[in-house]
Amino acid sequence: MAQIELRSLTKSYKTGKVLKGVSLVAEQGEIVCVFGPSGVGKTVLLRLIAGVEELDAGAIFLEGRDVTDAPPETRGVGIAFQNFALFPHMTAFDNIGSALTAHGASASIIKAKVEKVAALLKITHVLSHLPRALSNGQKQRTALARALAADPKIVLLDDPLRNVDAKLRYEMRLELPSLLRASGATVLYVTQDYKEAMAIGDRIAVLVDGRFEQIAAPPAIYRGPASVSVARLFGDPSINLIPIKPKATKDGAVCEIGGATVSLAEIHAATPGRSLLLGLRPESLNVSDQQAPDSFPVEVMAVTPLNEKTVLLLRTHDGQEIFASEAGVENETRQPGPAFARFDATRALVFDEASGARIEGRA
Amino acid sequence: MEHTSPFERIIRGVLIAAVLLFFLFPILWIFLMSFQTNEQVLRIPPSLFFSPTTINYTSLVTGKLQTAAGSLDLAFMRNLGNSVLLSSVSVALALVLGVPAAYAFARFKFPLSEDIAFTLLSFRFAPPLLVLLPLSLYFQAIGLDDTYIGLIWVYQLIALPLILWIVRGYFEDISPDIEYAYRIAGHSWLQTFTRIAIPLARPGIAAAGLLAFIFCWNNFVFALILASADKQPVTVGALAFVTASGIQYGQIAAAIVLSVTPTLALALFAQRYLVEGLSLGAVKG
């Protein structure tokens, strides 16, 4: 039985339509990351599920029950807000216990459950503190503990790592998946950091322009984004998109990039005659001083060493700027100047220029 | 502030002293008057030096006023009791009615909500005399004339808008997410109101209640028209010192000192609360 089922949810505000038919099914124990650029309506979606905002149309089923019109206190979800939303006048213990007091649990049960979840999140030593005496990391853990304390079947997390420092964010990215999996809950995890989504989610639901553009496992999304807009959201630097118009030759399709003719024979999606976008991840570009078959001339404009990788800004002879990234910084002799770029045809993506949809190429 | 010349500092000191003198001198003078007999008060020229007497205070407390024309009964202590009763019950009622209303105006958008809230505030703009004549006629007709209940009802005109508008700002400052978090945890709307919203707005509620108490205490005209001697607060009761044989300045001064003391003590006690409460509620984060 699906734990969370959303059926074409729509929601508008005075400023315009935010959600235009969002559908999703999440199974028991699954962690689904809702990912998208900021302001796209991710938080609104969580609020609709929690019941603190009203739907315009659509239906929400939680644990198989239609809760579309149910008040928030009857939905049985655990939630952690991006701004923590701790109760400022209650200690961390009472904050975490608040999810249990509602259901008439006895003081000893509350104590046991709060202490268990606090130990899991390593905040036992601050349980008697008020929120204002907690560090940001402790606040974040307290909010998380509160969401998990009552063992909810459904947990909604709204960008819980956004307001914590980078070190803690890394630690939590490692800890969270096992913690959430141990709880056995179905989790909707909102984030606007693609790395976080890839680290934490079993599946990623990419929210673009009011709809889920793609819902798939992290590697599938990275390797096979459904559209240009999804492809652009994953990867740093983001994907290079080069407009091409393949021509048929006796050796297969070719196209012209920066004045050089490049073979597209291995890329089956590159139908001759169509206006396409060639999607090249920076790491699938190979930059060399030597000309090679199917390479095209570029000018290296800038070299940015980033410890684990070096990012190159290239300009093709027809004026397009593209990024290439090389693992490590071993090639320290890399200097701005003329060079040749070559791409790995097996990793190239092809999109329809008009619709932005990816064209499947494997014949 | 950091770069002030000695000259500027002196000027500032002189100006502050002048303002303080302007505002505090009458209070000091009243305080001194309350220890003088009528003859000493009316001396020309007035003098800061006199032999103090407590006759004014004893006559207020015992309720016997000795004048040149003979002995007169005073209801001052009863008036003081009336002031305490009227002000505290009015503020309590206004809190019971105003705090939930303030919450509704802060949290729920319903048709005409802004208009209703503004109408309630506008009761503070209208001069009380405008409504007093019709009100006293109505009160006579329905038997509320010269009753505590009638007065407390009318005092809502003073206390309710004040509490409503100050506390509303406070509720608006509470992040709705905090309340949502409590509801999603499984608590009803009412539990969220009593356990989250009210405790968090407590400084604002305290400040508004205190201010409303002071305003009720200082009110003069409602009780003057709507109540007879045994229901009147000190503000009206002080009129009794204007007697056929002259104005009892000494007793008036003593009565003022006694009637100002409770509100002054309350305000000093809660000064920090009051300033914080009023300014925090007004500024949205």
XYZ file of C-alpha atoms in Angstrom:
648
model
C 0.000 0.000 0.000
C 1.304 3.393 -0.913
C 2.033 5.450 2.193
C 1.832 8.768 0.403
C -0.243 9.275 -2.688
C -0.702 12.680 -4.262
C -3.204 13.011 -7.086
C -2.833 16.057 -9.351
C -2.526 18.653 -6.617
C -2.977 22.236 -7.692
C -2.472 25.343 -5.625
C -2.581 28.995 -6.629
C -1.777 32.160 -4.784
C -2.550 35.724 -5.748
C 0.860 35.855 -7.407
C 0.060 32.924 -9.673
C -0.247 29.184 -9.929
C 2.422 27.430 -7.887
C 1.501 23.773 -8.290
C -0.097 22.685 -11.563
C -1.010 19.067 -11.052
C 1.549 17.322 -8.861
C 1.255 13.555 -8.550
C 3.451 11.181 -6.600
C 3.301 7.744 -5.017
C 5.742 6.860 -2.253
C 5.956 3.401 -0.728
C 6.562 2.319 2.842
C 10.084 3.119 4.073
C 11.020 5.071 0.973
C 12.885 8.378 1.061
C 11.773 10.644 -1.755
C 13.672 13.894 -2.194
C 11.577 16.719 -3.575
C 14.137 18.792 -5.394
C 13.857 21.972 -7.405
C 15.072 25.549 -7.603
C 14.026 27.910 -4.830
C 10.535 29.379 -5.029
C 9.209 26.490 -7.109
C 6.663 25.368 -4.488
C 8.446 22.563 -2.641
C 7.552 23.937 0.771
C 3.978 24.595 -0.345
C 3.725 20.938 -1.321
C 4.824 19.804 2.157
C 2.399 22.212 3.784
C -0.437 20.836 1.700
C 0.421 17.316 2.804
C 0.698 18.390 6.458
C -2.679 20.109 6.172
C -1.699 23.658 7.063
C -2.561 24.943 3.600
C -5.663 24.142 1.606
C -5.623 22.519 -1.810
C -7.331 24.095 -4.806
C -7.886 20.711 -6.434
C -6.599 17.165 -6.231
C -6.504 14.587 -3.471
C -4.042 13.456 -0.824
C -3.989 9.909 0.548
C -1.834 9.075 3.555
C -1.554 5.446 4.657
C -4.384 4.706 2.260
C -6.721 7.207 3.902
C -8.132 10.222 2.074
C -6.984 13.205 4.178
C -7.666 15.911 1.611
C -9.988 17.799 3.958
C -8.697 16.473 7.301
C -7.330 18.952 9.877
C -3.554 18.762 10.476
C -3.770 17.171 13.936
C -5.492 14.080 12.532
C -3.014 13.336 9.737
C -0.392 11.648 11.888
C 2.663 13.054 10.144
C 5.928 14.237 11.648
C 7.348 17.451 10.253
C 10.552 19.449 10.587
C 10.407 22.996 9.302
C 13.246 24.769 7.562
C 13.249 27.492 10.241
C 13.053 24.788 12.949
C 9.864 26.334 14.443
C 10.786 25.179 17.942
C 8.513 26.331 20.757
C 10.628 29.114 22.336
C 9.064 28.774 25.789
C 9.600 25.029 26.124
C 12.781 23.074 26.833
C 14.227 20.801 24.165
C 12.717 17.880 26.100
C 9.211 19.391 26.017
C 9.646 20.347 22.385
C 10.426 16.771 21.438
C 7.761 15.429 23.783
C 5.055 17.666 22.317
C 4.289 15.090 19.650
C 3.593 12.547 22.388
C 1.561 14.646 24.826
C -1.172 15.045 22.227
C -1.862 11.339 22.226
C -2.194 11.072 25.985
C 1.008 9.114 26.518
C 2.035 8.673 30.159
C 4.965 10.666 31.537
C 7.197 7.586 31.708
C 6.534 6.640 28.078
C 7.195 10.213 26.967
C 10.450 10.266 28.919
C 11.588 6.961 27.444
C 10.756 7.914 23.858
C 12.254 11.393 24.063
C 15.451 10.037 25.561
C 15.693 7.335 22.928
C 15.366 9.726 19.982
C 17.620 12.280 21.709
C 20.333 9.655 22.124
C 20.013 8.757 18.450
C 20.505 12.399 17.485
C 23.142 13.052 20.166
C 21.326 15.849 21.980
C 20.767 14.141 25.350
C 22.972 16.703 27.117
C 20.873 19.682 26.010
C 17.384 18.318 26.711
C 16.846 20.713 29.630
C 17.812 23.800 27.596
C 15.457 26.317 26.046
C 15.769 26.760 22.269
C 17.557 30.103 22.629
C 20.376 28.322 24.479
C 20.901 25.822 21.653
C 23.348 26.129 18.770
C 21.946 25.980 15.252
C 22.994 22.369 14.894
C 21.326 21.434 18.167
C 18.173 23.286 17.160
C 18.119 21.410 13.889
C 18.527 18.068 15.680
C 15.847 18.991 18.184
C 13.448 19.810 15.351
C 14.318 16.500 13.707
C 13.856 14.631 16.985
C 10.464 16.260 17.420
C 9.431 15.086 13.958
C 10.511 11.509 14.705
C 9.595 11.172 18.399
C 6.086 9.820 17.965
C 7.219 7.195 15.405
C 5.102 8.678 12.619
C 4.568 6.548 9.523
C 5.107 9.633 7.390
C 7.848 12.196 7.922
C 8.044 15.509 6.079
C 11.371 17.329 6.200
C 11.567 20.831 4.786
C 15.169 21.544 3.856
C 16.328 20.620 7.375
C 20.016 21.158 6.636
C 19.699 24.556 5.048
C 20.352 26.638 8.147
C 23.246 24.631 9.536
C 26.938 25.112 8.799
C 28.747 23.204 6.089
C 30.542 20.723 8.346
C 27.382 19.686 10.158
C 25.569 19.501 6.840
C 28.105 16.947 5.608
C 27.824 14.906 8.787
C 24.055 14.923 8.658
C 24.039 13.925 4.995
C 25.899 10.812 6.013
C 23.830 10.110 9.141
C 20.358 10.968 7.970
C 19.650 8.191 5.463
C 20.386 5.408 7.970
C 18.547 7.262 10.729
C 15.482 7.716 8.551
C 15.624 4.174 7.270
C 15.837 2.852 10.833
C 12.603 4.701 11.640
C 10.856 2.788 8.872
C 8.887 5.893 7.940
C 8.094 7.095 4.464
C 9.979 10.349 4.076
C 9.456 13.326 1.825
C 12.624 15.359 1.975
C 12.625 18.836 0.449
C 15.949 20.299 -0.623
C 17.352 22.713 -3.160
C 20.816 21.190 -3.107
C 21.176 18.519 -5.784
C 24.050 16.854 -3.944
C 21.913 16.498 -0.827
C 19.086 15.044 -2.896
C 21.450 12.540 -4.487
C 23.004 11.608 -1.128
C 19.758 11.103 0.768
C 16.995 10.114 -1.635
C 15.998 6.651 -2.828
C 14.266 8.563 -5.543
C 14.355 12.198 -6.519
C 11.225 14.011 -7.635
C 12.289 17.052 -9.639
C 9.780 19.874 -9.301
C 10.000 22.304 -12.212
C 7.373 24.859 -13.166
C 4.646 23.409 -10.914
C 5.031 19.787 -11.997
C 7.229 16.807 -11.305
C 9.337 16.797 -14.443
C 10.984 13.521 -13.502
C 10.793 11.055 -10.618
C 13.647 8.562 -10.619
C 16.604 7.156 -8.685
C 19.566 9.549 -8.358
C 21.927 7.864 -10.898
C 19.132 7.582 -13.435
C 18.397 11.285 -13.123
C 22.025 12.263 -13.547
C 22.661 9.977 -16.486
C 19.275 10.296 -18.130
C 17.597 13.591 -17.260
C 14.122 13.818 -18.771
C 14.629 17.328 -20.071
C 16.989 20.244 -20.411
C 15.618 21.836 -17.244
C 16.303 18.710 -15.175
C 19.766 18.321 -16.721
C 20.626 21.906 -15.822
C 19.717 21.385 -12.144
C 22.157 18.520 -11.582
C 25.897 19.028 -11.801
C 28.401 21.713 -10.912
C 29.365 23.368 -13.189
C 26.081 22.763 -14.938
C 25.727 20.857 -18.174
C 26.900 22.433 -21.469
C 24.193 22.699 -24.089
C 25.418 23.157 -27.642
C 22.878 23.719 -30.424
C 23.573 21.343 -33.319
C 21.932 20.382 -36.574
C 23.210 16.929 -37.569
C 23.824 16.154 -41.233
C 23.725 12.681 -42.707
C 26.923 11.353 -44.363
C 27.887 7.895 -45.523
C 29.752 7.306 -42.216
C 26.778 8.345 -40.089
C 25.588 11.676 -38.735
C 27.993 14.567 -38.250
C 27.651 18.074 -36.902
C 29.695 21.200 -36.830
C 31.045 22.615 -33.577
C 33.236 25.688 -33.702
C 34.129 25.165 -37.319
C 35.177 21.520 -36.943
C 33.192 18.570 -38.131
C 32.455 16.081 -35.358
C 31.085 12.601 -35.875
C 27.842 11.708 -34.114
C 27.818 8.127 -35.414
C 27.747 6.652 -31.924
C 24.947 8.925 -30.772
C 21.836 7.297 -32.147
C 19.526 10.003 -30.893
C 21.135 12.565 -33.173
C 18.651 12.394 -36.001
C 19.924 14.249 -39.077
C 18.021 17.400 -40.029
C 16.550 18.145 -36.596
C 17.427 21.128 -34.419
C 18.934 19.586 -31.308
C 20.838 20.489 -28.189
C 23.906 18.436 -27.457
C 24.226 18.063 -23.666
C 27.778 17.576 -22.513
C 28.625 17.230 -18.818
C 31.824 19.170 -18.037
C 33.521 15.975 -16.843
C 32.854 14.197 -20.140
C 34.890 16.798 -22.048
C 38.524 16.085 -22.656
C 40.831 19.038 -23.325
C 44.171 18.483 -25.024
C 46.901 20.420 -26.866
C 46.894 17.815 -29.639
C 44.344 17.644 -32.364
C 42.598 14.254 -32.511
C 39.750 12.785 -34.584
C 36.393 14.387 -33.699
C 37.984 17.067 -31.555
C 37.068 20.688 -32.033
C 39.263 23.733 -31.472
C 38.655 25.868 -28.397
C 40.314 28.705 -26.583
C 40.934 28.051 -22.861
C 39.737 31.308 -21.300
C 40.196 30.602 -17.586
C 41.491 27.855 -15.338
C 39.933 27.470 -11.869
C 41.604 24.907 -9.636
C 39.141 23.625 -6.995
C 41.371 21.099 -5.171
C 39.520 17.966 -6.212
C 38.940 19.175 -9.732
C 39.927 21.911 -12.121
C 37.239 23.787 -13.964
C 38.107 25.199 -17.384
C 36.143 27.862 -19.161
C 36.395 27.257 -22.893
C 35.269 29.256 -25.875
C 34.554 27.561 -29.177
C 35.443 29.296 -32.417
C 31.843 30.311 -32.971
C 31.808 32.119 -29.627
C 30.057 29.640 -27.321
C 31.291 29.391 -23.764
C 31.399 25.911 -22.281
C 32.807 24.378 -19.124
C 35.090 21.398 -18.832
C 36.227 19.852 -15.584
C 39.223 17.634 -15.007
C 39.683 15.417 -11.997
C 42.374 16.556 -9.605
C 44.890 19.318 -10.194
C 47.677 17.123 -11.610
C 47.658 19.024 -14.884
C 49.133 22.119 -13.297
C 50.702 23.170 -16.556
C 47.276 23.960 -17.962
C 47.430 27.526 -19.295
C 44.903 29.698 -21.064
C 45.356 29.510 -24.804
C 44.342 27.467 -27.818
C 43.506 23.779 -27.336
C 41.287 21.009 -28.625
C 38.244 19.544 -26.906
C 36.793 16.113 -27.414
C 33.751 14.577 -25.802
C 32.843 11.073 -24.726
C 30.078 10.100 -27.147
C 28.677 7.423 -24.817
C 27.936 10.050 -22.169
C 26.576 12.757 -24.445
C 22.875 13.629 -24.098
C 20.618 14.848 -26.863
C 17.630 17.117 -26.343
C 15.030 18.430 -28.715
C 15.748 22.139 -29.051
C 12.086 23.175 -29.248
C 10.555 21.118 -26.429
C 13.629 20.580 -24.269
C 12.763 16.886 -23.901
C 15.592 14.368 -23.995
C 15.668 12.050 -26.985
C 16.385 8.426 -26.131
C 19.239 7.289 -28.301
C 19.870 3.631 -27.671
C 18.511 1.878 -30.746
C 26.903 60.416 20.215
C 30.626 59.656 20.516
C 31.811 63.048 19.325
C 30.166 65.506 21.653
C 31.977 68.583 22.837
C 31.708 69.619 26.509
C 29.519 72.472 25.354
C 27.034 70.101 23.741
C 26.976 67.968 26.864
C 26.192 70.971 29.038
C 23.437 72.142 26.713
C 21.934 68.675 26.679
C 22.018 68.470 30.468
C 20.351 71.840 30.846
C 17.623 70.966 28.363
C 16.905 67.598 29.979
C 16.765 69.255 33.401
C 14.330 71.856 32.048
C 12.040 69.188 30.618
C 12.155 67.152 33.819
C 11.418 70.217 35.910
C 8.518 71.117 33.655
C 6.893 67.717 34.002
C 7.812 66.804 37.551
C 7.330 70.123 39.341
C 3.518 69.868 39.485
C 3.818 66.398 41.018
C 6.307 67.649 43.575
C 4.077 70.630 44.364
C 1.026 68.408 44.831
C 3.045 66.155 47.109
C 4.090 69.155 49.231
C 0.550 70.547 49.242
C -0.802 67.295 50.615
C 1.102 67.998 53.866
C -0.195 71.566 54.247
C -3.381 73.014 55.652
C -5.631 75.036 53.377
C -4.293 78.265 54.915
C -0.701 77.278 54.191
C -1.598 76.373 50.611
C -3.252 79.711 49.973
C -0.403 81.791 51.444
C 0.912 84.584 49.236
C 3.703 84.341 48.315
C 3.813 80.506 48.389
C 6.690 78.994 50.281
C 8.601 75.743 50.128
C 9.038 75.876 53.911
C 6.185 74.938 56.217
C 5.463 72.726 59.217
C 3.997 69.520 57.702
C 0.687 68.129 58.889
C -0.931 64.743 58.230
C -4.444 66.054 58.833
C -5.348 65.723 55.137
C -4.485 62.048 55.070
C -6.191 61.229 58.372
C -9.379 62.958 57.325
C -9.371 61.005 54.030
C -8.853 57.698 55.763
C -11.338 58.320 58.567
C -13.846 59.879 56.156
C -14.408 62.990 58.256
C -13.554 66.322 56.661
C -13.150 69.238 59.074
C -13.938 72.551 57.439
C -14.522 76.005 58.750
C -18.261 75.403 58.341
C -18.217 72.138 60.293
C -17.723 68.401 59.761
C -18.386 66.768 56.397
C -18.581 63.069 55.454
C -16.139 61.868 52.806
C -16.461 58.703 50.716
C -12.824 58.757 49.580
C -11.878 55.259 50.746
C -14.996 53.883 49.142
C -14.129 55.733 45.928
C -10.673 54.198 46.023
C -12.243 50.766 46.403
C -14.571 51.520 43.484
C -11.600 52.483 41.324
C -9.841 49.225 42.108
C -13.002 47.206 41.459
C -14.020 48.979 38.242
C -10.533 49.037 36.718
C -9.535 45.482 37.536
C -12.839 43.862 36.556
C -12.974 45.939 33.350
C -9.446 44.923 32.372
C -10.099 41.275 33.257
C -13.217 41.251 31.086
C -11.420 43.073 28.276
C -8.637 40.475 28.388
C -11.094 37.584 28.271
C -12.847 39.136 25.264
C -9.948 40.935 23.602
C -7.198 38.302 23.565
C -9.167 35.689 21.582
C -10.451 38.448 19.297
C -6.908 39.725 18.768
C -5.860 36.190 17.857
C -8.685 35.910 15.358
C -7.761 39.214 13.728
C -4.087 38.230 13.627
C -4.485 34.726 12.238
C -7.662 34.437 10.228
C -8.618 36.389 7.182
C -12.379 36.639 7.155
C -14.662 39.040 5.297
C -14.508 42.572 6.705
C -11.900 41.569 9.306
C -9.860 44.726 8.780
C -12.971 46.894 8.873
C -14.219 45.354 12.098
C -10.817 45.715 13.738
C -10.622 49.330 12.669
C -14.137 50.063 13.868
C -13.178 48.750 17.295
C -10.115 50.988 17.301
C -12.190 53.971 16.222
C -14.017 53.826 19.578
C -10.844 55.381 20.911
C -11.064 58.307 18.495
C -14.591 59.416 19.315
C -14.924 61.931 22.150
C -16.674 60.143 25.047
C -19.137 63.008 25.446
C -20.508 62.157 22.020
C -21.929 58.857 23.229
C -22.568 59.704 26.870
C -25.903 61.440 26.620
C -27.670 58.745 24.567
C -25.909 56.096 26.615
C -27.153 57.473 29.922
C -30.707 57.567 28.564
C -30.477 53.963 27.377
C -28.921 52.865 30.632
C -31.762 54.463 32.579
C -34.256 52.665 30.377
C -32.719 49.231 30.809
C -31.697 49.652 34.437
C -27.939 49.699 33.958
C -27.723 53.291 35.113
C -25.690 53.584 38.330
C -24.589 49.934 38.428
C -21.098 48.449 38.454
C -22.049 46.228 35.524
C -23.101 49.218 33.438
C -19.860 51.045 34.206
C -17.698 48.011 33.498
C -19.498 47.617 30.201
C -18.793 51.216 29.228
C -15.173 50.884 30.374
C -14.778 48.291 27.616
C -14.721 51.269 25.253
C -11.417 52.197 26.864
C -9.844 48.823 27.532
C -10.984 46.557 24.715
C -9.584 48.409 21.645
C -6.292 48.961 23.415
C -5.854 45.305 24.317
C -7.103 44.138 20.954
C -4.637 46.187 18.929
C -1.573 45.709 21.080
C -2.054 41.970 21.529
C -2.890 41.490 17.869
C 0.542 42.803 16.883
C 2.049 40.315 19.279
C 0.199 37.362 17.833
C 1.207 38.453 14.340
C 4.846 38.350 15.400
C 4.644 34.676 16.342
C 5.755 32.580 13.389
C 2.741 30.607 12.139
C 5.083 27.651 11.642
C 5.465 27.361 15.411
C 1.729 26.959 15.777
C 1.523 24.632 12.777
C 4.249 22.466 14.273
C 2.171 22.065 17.424
C -0.987 21.241 15.512
C 0.710 18.751 13.204
C 2.015 17.043 16.350
C -1.625 16.267 17.051
C -2.958 19.129 19.160
C -6.275 20.818 18.532
C -6.680 24.429 17.529
C -7.708 25.386 21.071
C -4.749 23.639 22.694
C -2.436 25.436 20.289
C -3.997 28.760 21.245
C -3.743 28.218 24.994
C -0.362 26.456 25.145
C 1.584 28.151 22.352
C 0.046 31.461 21.280
C -0.906 32.845 24.709
C 2.367 31.997 26.494
C 4.372 33.498 23.636
C 2.289 36.694 23.600
C 2.355 37.003 27.390
C 4.630 40.109 27.562
C 2.322 41.881 25.137
C -0.781 40.804 27.009
C 0.750 42.018 30.283
C 1.736 45.373 28.798
C -1.665 45.892 27.189
C -3.479 44.922 30.378
C -1.390 47.307 32.454
C -1.933 50.181 30.059
C -5.659 49.478 29.921
C -5.746 49.420 33.733
C -4.103 52.846 33.913
C -6.477 54.287 31.328
C -9.517 52.869 33.145
C -8.231 54.163 36.458
C -7.762 57.662 35.076
C -11.165 57.833 33.434
C -13.365 60.598 34.727
C -16.258 61.417 32.471
C -17.997 58.015 32.144
C -18.376 57.580 35.899
C -19.268 61.228 36.394
C -22.359 60.885 34.217
C -23.345 57.261 34.711
C -22.789 56.666 38.426
C -23.943 58.164 41.694
C -21.745 58.834 44.720
C -21.483 55.285 46.056
C -20.302 53.820 42.716
C -17.892 56.591 41.753
C -14.120 56.106 41.417
C -11.548 58.478 42.968
C -11.294 60.625 39.886
C -14.930 61.689 40.312
C -14.928 61.450 44.092
C -12.314 64.186 44.275
C -15.063 66.628 43.287
C -16.447 66.308 46.822
C -13.604 68.508 48.025
C -15.140 71.456 46.274
C -17.427 72.303 49.153
C -19.842 75.132 49.946
C -17.280 76.600 52.305
C -14.409 76.537 49.831
C -12.073 74.273 47.953
C -10.132 71.878 50.174
C -6.776 72.088 48.405
C -4.911 70.118 51.040
C -7.290 67.173 50.888
C -7.418 67.288 47.085
C -3.634 67.046 47.008
C -3.640 64.157 49.483
C -6.363 62.403 47.491
C -4.352 62.825 44.283
C -1.232 61.420 45.909
C -3.180 58.422 47.231
C -4.971 57.738 43.961
C -1.871 58.112 41.812
C 0.223 55.836 43.999
C -1.232 52.445 42.887
C -0.917 53.121 39.159
C 2.481 54.750 39.578
C 3.735 51.774 41.579
C 2.328 49.394 38.998
C 3.884 51.320 36.118
C 7.294 51.555 37.789
C 7.190 47.869 38.657
C 6.377 46.898 35.077
C 8.262 49.687 33.312
C 10.660 47.399 31.487
C 7.830 45.107 30.463
C 5.739 48.041 29.315
C 8.384 49.614 27.077
C 9.521 46.283 25.639
C 5.981 45.071 25.224
C 4.736 48.143 23.442
C 7.700 48.519 21.112
C 8.080 44.829 20.280
C 4.445 44.461 19.394
C 4.599 47.389 17.043
C 7.615 46.332 15.003
C 7.230 43.367 12.752
C 10.264 41.145 12.312
